[in-house]
Amino acid sequence: MIPTFLVITILVYFLCRTVPGGPIERAKERIMMAQLEEGSQSSGSYSDELDKFATGELSAEDKADLMAQYNITDNPWSDYFSWLGRTLSGDLGISATYNEPVTKLIINRMPISIFYGIISMFFIYGICVPLGVIKALKNESLIDNASSFFVFVAYAIPGYAFGAILLVYFAGQWQWLPLGGFVSDQYDSLSFWGKISDLLQHAILPMSCYLIGSFAFMTMLVKNTMLDNLSYDYIRTALAKGVPYKKAVFKHALDNSLIPLATHFGNSISIIISGSFLIEKVFNIEGFGLLGFNSLESRDYEVVMGVLAISCVLQMVGNLLSDICVAYVDPRVKFD
């Protein structure tokens, strides 16, 4: 896990350093524009000051101050290991855009993504596993074919596009639900049940977008693995020995069908908790994913690296949880 973290962060860090438009360049533009405005007001010649701006450079003192502010030197490897050391100590730096600690920004955004992640996981596993089992037991029946039609139609629609459709009708035309945001502006003045109602009203549409893509994958994964296990000889042998059909299905076949789900469980956690910046962008939700997207747009590399570090940790924790889940449902897997 550690080599993976190092390789990913090194690649992204050096990519950020080589792409133009970084925090130094943006700060330089702000300083130059301020100098341009000041110079034009004093000299009265806007075109002369514009020429200076076009060809001008920061003074050595200003450049040194900016490089110190954004923890940048002429040695990128030294800067990377400096960032790594600060990150391991819990200091993710200062955002060039928000002028706030990156750790504070992530902590403020993370509960929103965790809220959607936990609710999504509950509905995905709570609905897809029973539906997959039913589809396997009723294979090629009307229930199986009809549910497959709706599942694959939903899978073909990207979550953000589905969100735009929902906004047009449910929030725009019919005005049943809010247009976006995590909660309404008067949330603090609401009663306890009013806050819950407000939160749920804002969560229905984005939650639908989070779920739509995962339903098909998880449902068909459960159905196909269940069908495979039902066709194996050990199920027929169990039935021939007098084991009740329900016990053979739900005790033996279902247990073995959960192994692929356990393998995918950790990856699902990291993906869902990290959030979807496209869905958060559509619904204007200030979540973890949108923070990473906005930081990329504004070349706020301290935030980019902070979001990347947290995402890598979530992925590694997810892989560890997957291994634990697989060892729990598969008796053949043992930890030495």
Coordinates of C-alpha atoms in Angstrom, one line a residue:
M1 CA 0.0 0.0 0.0
I2 CA 2.8 2.4 0.9
P3 CA 4.6 2.1 -2.5
T4 CA 1.2 2.7 -4.3
F5 CA 0.7 5.8 -2.2
L6 CA 4.2 7.1 -3.0
V7 CA 4.0 6.4 -6.7
I8 CA 0.6 8.1 -7.1
T9 CA 1.5 11.2 -5.1
I10 CA 4.9 11.6 -6.9
L11 CA 3.3 11.4 -10.3
V12 CA 0.6 13.9 -9.5
Y13 CA 3.0 16.2 -7.6
F14 CA 5.4 16.5 -10.5
L15 CA 2.5 16.8 -13.0
C16 CA 1.2 19.8 -10.9
R17 CA 4.7 21.3 -10.9
T18 CA 5.1 21.1 -14.7
V19 CA 1.6 22.3 -15.7
P20 CA 1.5 26.1 -16.2
G21 CA -0.9 28.3 -14.3
G22 CA 0.1 27.3 -10.8
P23 CA -0.3 29.4 -7.6
I24 CA 2.9 31.4 -8.3
E25 CA 1.6 32.4 -11.7
R26 CA -1.8 33.3 -10.4
A27 CA -0.4 35.3 -7.6
K28 CA 1.9 37.0 -10.0
E29 CA -1.1 38.0 -12.1
R30 CA -2.9 39.4 -9.1
I31 CA 0.2 41.4 -8.1
M32 CA 0.8 42.7 -11.6
M33 CA -2.8 43.7 -12.0
A34 CA -2.7 45.6 -8.7
Q35 CA 0.5 47.3 -9.8
L36 CA -1.1 48.1 -13.2
E37 CA -4.1 49.7 -11.6
E38 CA -1.9 51.7 -9.2
G39 CA 0.6 52.8 -11.9
S40 CA -2.1 53.8 -14.4
Q41 CA -3.8 55.9 -11.7
S42 CA -0.6 57.7 -10.8
S43 CA 0.8 58.2 -14.4
G44 CA -2.5 58.4 -16.2
S45 CA -1.1 56.3 -19.0
Y46 CA -2.9 52.9 -19.0
S47 CA -1.2 51.6 -22.2
D48 CA 2.3 52.2 -20.8
E49 CA 1.5 50.3 -17.7
L50 CA -0.1 47.5 -19.7
D51 CA 3.1 47.1 -21.6
K52 CA 5.0 46.7 -18.4
F53 CA 2.6 44.1 -17.2
A54 CA 2.9 42.1 -20.4
T55 CA 6.7 41.9 -20.2
G56 CA 7.2 42.4 -16.5
E57 CA 8.4 40.0 -13.9
L58 CA 8.0 39.9 -10.2
S59 CA 10.7 41.4 -8.1
A60 CA 13.1 38.9 -6.5
E61 CA 11.7 39.8 -3.1
D62 CA 8.0 39.2 -4.1
K63 CA 8.9 36.0 -5.9
A64 CA 10.8 34.7 -2.8
D65 CA 7.8 35.6 -0.6
L66 CA 5.4 33.8 -2.8
M67 CA 7.6 30.7 -3.1
A68 CA 7.9 30.6 0.7
Q69 CA 4.1 31.1 1.1
Y70 CA 3.3 28.1 -1.2
N71 CA 6.2 25.9 0.0
I72 CA 8.0 25.9 -3.3
T73 CA 11.7 25.9 -4.0
D74 CA 13.9 25.3 -7.1
N75 CA 14.3 21.6 -6.1
P76 CA 11.0 19.7 -6.7
W77 CA 12.2 16.5 -5.0
S78 CA 12.9 18.5 -1.9
D79 CA 9.5 20.1 -2.1
Y80 CA 7.8 16.7 -2.5
F81 CA 9.5 15.2 0.5
S82 CA 8.7 18.4 2.4
W83 CA 5.0 18.0 1.4
L84 CA 5.1 14.3 2.4
G85 CA 6.6 15.1 5.8
R86 CA 3.9 17.8 6.4
T87 CA 1.2 15.5 5.2
L88 CA 2.3 12.7 7.5
S89 CA 2.2 15.1 10.4
G90 CA -1.4 16.2 9.5
D91 CA -0.5 19.5 7.8
L92 CA -1.8 19.6 4.3
G93 CA -0.8 23.2 3.7
I94 CA -2.7 26.4 2.9
S95 CA -5.2 26.7 0.0
A96 CA -4.2 29.4 -2.4
T97 CA -7.8 29.9 -3.4
Y98 CA -9.6 29.9 -0.1
N99 CA -6.6 31.1 2.0
E100 CA -7.5 28.5 4.6
P101 CA -5.8 25.3 5.8
V102 CA -6.5 22.4 3.5
T103 CA -7.2 20.1 6.4
K104 CA -10.0 22.4 7.6
L105 CA -11.5 22.5 4.1
I106 CA -11.5 18.8 3.8
I107 CA -12.9 18.3 7.3
N108 CA -15.8 20.7 6.5
R109 CA -16.6 18.9 3.2
M110 CA -16.1 15.3 4.3
P111 CA -19.3 14.9 6.4
I112 CA -21.4 15.7 3.3
S113 CA -19.7 13.1 1.2
I114 CA -19.8 10.6 4.1
F115 CA -23.6 11.2 4.5
Y116 CA -24.2 10.4 0.8
G117 CA -21.8 7.5 0.9
I118 CA -23.3 5.7 3.9
I119 CA -26.9 6.2 2.6
S120 CA -25.9 5.0 -0.8
M121 CA -24.1 1.9 0.6
F122 CA -27.3 1.1 2.6
F123 CA -29.6 1.2 -0.4
I124 CA -27.2 -0.4 -2.8
Y125 CA -26.5 -3.5 -0.7
G126 CA -30.0 -3.5 0.9
I127 CA -31.8 -3.6 -2.5
C128 CA -29.3 -5.1 -4.9
V129 CA -28.5 -8.3 -3.0
P130 CA -32.1 -9.4 -2.4
L131 CA -33.0 -8.3 -6.0
G132 CA -30.1 -10.3 -7.4
V133 CA -31.1 -13.4 -5.5
I134 CA -34.7 -13.1 -6.7
K135 CA -33.6 -12.6 -10.3
A136 CA -31.4 -15.8 -10.0
L137 CA -34.2 -17.9 -8.5
K138 CA -36.7 -16.5 -11.1
N139 CA -34.2 -16.6 -14.0
E140 CA -35.8 -15.8 -17.4
S141 CA -39.2 -15.1 -15.8
L142 CA -41.3 -12.0 -16.2
I143 CA -39.9 -10.5 -13.0
D144 CA -36.3 -11.2 -14.1
N145 CA -36.7 -9.7 -17.6
A146 CA -38.7 -6.7 -16.5
S147 CA -36.2 -5.8 -13.7
S148 CA -33.3 -6.4 -16.1
F149 CA -34.8 -3.9 -18.6
F150 CA -35.1 -1.1 -16.0
V151 CA -31.7 -1.9 -14.5
F152 CA -29.9 -1.7 -17.8
V153 CA -31.8 1.4 -18.9
A154 CA -30.7 3.1 -15.6
Y155 CA -27.1 1.9 -16.1
A156 CA -27.0 3.4 -19.6
I157 CA -27.7 6.9 -18.2
P158 CA -24.8 8.7 -16.6
G159 CA -25.5 10.0 -13.1
Y160 CA -24.9 13.6 -13.9
A161 CA -27.2 13.5 -17.0
F162 CA -29.9 11.8 -14.9
G163 CA -29.5 14.6 -12.4
A164 CA -30.0 17.2 -15.0
I165 CA -33.3 15.5 -16.1
L166 CA -34.5 15.3 -12.5
L167 CA -33.7 18.9 -11.9
V168 CA -35.7 20.0 -14.9
Y169 CA -38.8 18.1 -13.9
F170 CA -38.9 17.6 -10.2
A171 CA -37.2 21.0 -9.2
G172 CA -38.0 23.2 -12.2
Q173 CA -41.3 22.2 -13.8
W174 CA -43.2 20.6 -10.9
Q175 CA -41.2 22.3 -8.0
W176 CA -41.6 19.3 -5.8
L177 CA -38.0 19.3 -4.6
P178 CA -35.2 21.9 -4.1
L179 CA -32.9 22.8 -7.0
G180 CA -29.7 22.0 -5.2
G181 CA -27.5 22.4 -2.1
F182 CA -27.1 20.2 0.9
V183 CA -29.6 22.1 3.1
S184 CA -31.7 25.2 2.7
D185 CA -30.6 28.7 3.9
Q186 CA -33.1 28.7 6.8
Y187 CA -31.9 25.3 8.0
D188 CA -30.7 26.5 11.4
S189 CA -34.0 28.1 12.3
L190 CA -36.0 24.8 11.6
S191 CA -37.2 22.4 14.3
F192 CA -35.6 19.0 14.7
W193 CA -38.1 17.2 12.4
G194 CA -38.0 20.2 10.1
K195 CA -34.2 19.8 9.7
I196 CA -34.6 16.1 8.9
S197 CA -37.3 16.8 6.4
D198 CA -35.2 19.6 4.8
L199 CA -32.2 17.3 4.6
L200 CA -34.1 14.5 3.0
Q201 CA -35.8 16.8 0.5
H202 CA -32.4 18.0 -0.6
A203 CA -30.9 14.4 -0.7
I204 CA -33.6 12.6 -2.8
L205 CA -32.4 13.8 -6.2
P206 CA -28.6 13.5 -5.8
M207 CA -29.0 10.2 -4.0
S208 CA -31.0 8.9 -7.0
C209 CA -28.0 9.8 -9.2
Y210 CA -25.5 8.1 -6.9
L211 CA -27.5 4.9 -6.9
I212 CA -28.5 4.6 -10.5
G213 CA -25.2 3.5 -11.8
S214 CA -24.4 1.0 -9.0
F215 CA -27.7 -0.8 -9.1
A216 CA -27.1 -2.6 -12.4
F217 CA -23.5 -3.7 -11.6
M218 CA -24.3 -5.0 -8.1
T219 CA -27.6 -6.6 -9.0
M220 CA -26.2 -8.5 -12.0
L221 CA -23.1 -9.5 -10.0
V222 CA -25.3 -11.1 -7.4
K223 CA -27.5 -12.8 -9.9
N224 CA -24.7 -14.2 -12.0
T225 CA -22.7 -15.5 -9.1
M226 CA -25.8 -17.0 -7.6
L227 CA -26.7 -18.8 -10.8
D228 CA -23.1 -20.1 -11.0
N229 CA -23.3 -21.5 -7.5
L230 CA -26.8 -23.0 -8.0
S231 CA -25.4 -25.0 -11.0
Y232 CA -22.5 -26.5 -9.1
D233 CA -22.5 -30.1 -8.1
Y234 CA -22.3 -29.4 -4.4
I235 CA -25.8 -27.9 -4.5
R236 CA -27.2 -30.9 -6.3
T237 CA -25.4 -33.2 -3.9
A238 CA -26.9 -31.3 -0.9
L239 CA -30.4 -31.6 -2.4
A240 CA -29.9 -35.3 -3.2
K241 CA -29.0 -35.9 0.5
G242 CA -32.2 -34.3 1.6
V243 CA -31.1 -30.8 2.4
P244 CA -34.1 -28.5 2.1
Y245 CA -34.1 -26.3 -1.0
K246 CA -34.2 -23.0 1.0
K247 CA -31.2 -24.1 3.1
A248 CA -29.2 -25.2 0.1
V249 CA -29.9 -21.8 -1.5
F250 CA -29.6 -19.4 1.4
K251 CA -27.0 -21.3 3.4
H252 CA -24.6 -22.7 0.8
A253 CA -25.2 -20.9 -2.6
L254 CA -25.7 -17.5 -1.1
D255 CA -22.7 -17.6 1.2
N256 CA -20.4 -18.4 -1.8
S257 CA -22.1 -15.7 -3.9
L258 CA -21.1 -13.1 -1.3
I259 CA -17.4 -13.5 -2.0
P260 CA -17.3 -11.3 -5.1
L261 CA -19.4 -8.7 -3.2
A262 CA -16.9 -8.8 -0.4
T263 CA -14.1 -8.2 -2.9
H264 CA -15.8 -5.2 -4.3
F265 CA -17.0 -3.8 -0.9
G266 CA -13.9 -1.8 0.0
N267 CA -13.6 -0.3 -3.5
S268 CA -17.2 0.8 -3.3
I269 CA -16.5 2.6 0.0
S270 CA -13.6 4.6 -1.3
I271 CA -15.5 5.6 -4.5
I272 CA -18.7 6.6 -2.8
I273 CA -17.2 8.4 0.1
S274 CA -14.9 10.3 -2.2
G275 CA -18.0 11.6 -3.9
S276 CA -18.8 12.4 -7.5
F277 CA -17.7 15.9 -8.5
L278 CA -20.1 15.8 -11.5
I279 CA -23.1 15.0 -9.4
E280 CA -22.0 17.5 -6.7
K281 CA -21.5 20.1 -9.5
V282 CA -25.0 19.5 -10.9
F283 CA -26.7 19.8 -7.5
N284 CA -24.3 22.5 -6.2
I285 CA -23.3 20.3 -3.2
E286 CA -20.2 21.5 -1.4
G287 CA -18.8 18.0 -1.0
F288 CA -15.4 16.4 -1.2
G289 CA -15.5 15.6 -4.9
L290 CA -16.5 19.2 -5.8
L291 CA -13.6 20.5 -3.7
G292 CA -11.1 18.4 -5.7
F293 CA -12.7 19.5 -9.0
N294 CA -12.6 23.2 -8.1
S295 CA -9.0 23.0 -6.9
L296 CA -8.0 21.5 -10.3
E297 CA -9.8 24.2 -12.1
S298 CA -8.1 26.9 -10.1
R299 CA -4.7 25.1 -10.0
D300 CA -4.8 25.1 -6.2
Y301 CA -2.2 22.4 -5.9
E302 CA -2.1 22.2 -2.1
V303 CA -5.8 21.2 -2.2
V304 CA -5.2 18.9 -5.1
M305 CA -2.5 17.0 -3.3
G306 CA -4.6 17.0 0.0
V307 CA -7.6 15.5 -1.8
L308 CA -5.4 13.0 -3.6
A309 CA -3.7 11.9 -0.3
I310 CA -7.1 11.4 1.4
S311 CA -8.4 9.5 -1.7
C312 CA -5.4 7.3 -1.7
V313 CA -5.8 6.5 2.0
L314 CA -9.5 5.8 1.5
Q315 CA -8.6 3.4 -1.4
M316 CA -6.0 1.6 0.8
V317 CA -8.4 1.3 3.7
G318 CA -11.1 0.0 1.3
N319 CA -8.7 -2.7 0.0
L320 CA -7.9 -3.7 3.6
L321 CA -11.7 -3.9 4.4
S322 CA -12.2 -6.0 1.2
D323 CA -9.5 -8.5 2.4
I324 CA -11.1 -8.7 5.8
C325 CA -14.6 -9.2 4.3
V326 CA -13.3 -11.9 1.9
A327 CA -11.6 -13.7 4.8
Y328 CA -14.8 -13.6 6.8
V329 CA -17.1 -15.0 4.0
D330 CA -14.6 -17.4 2.5
P331 CA -13.2 -20.0 5.0
R332 CA -10.4 -20.9 2.5
V333 CA -8.8 -17.5 3.1
K334 CA -6.6 -17.2 6.2
F335 CA -4.4 -14.5 7.5
D336 CA -1.0 -15.8 8.5

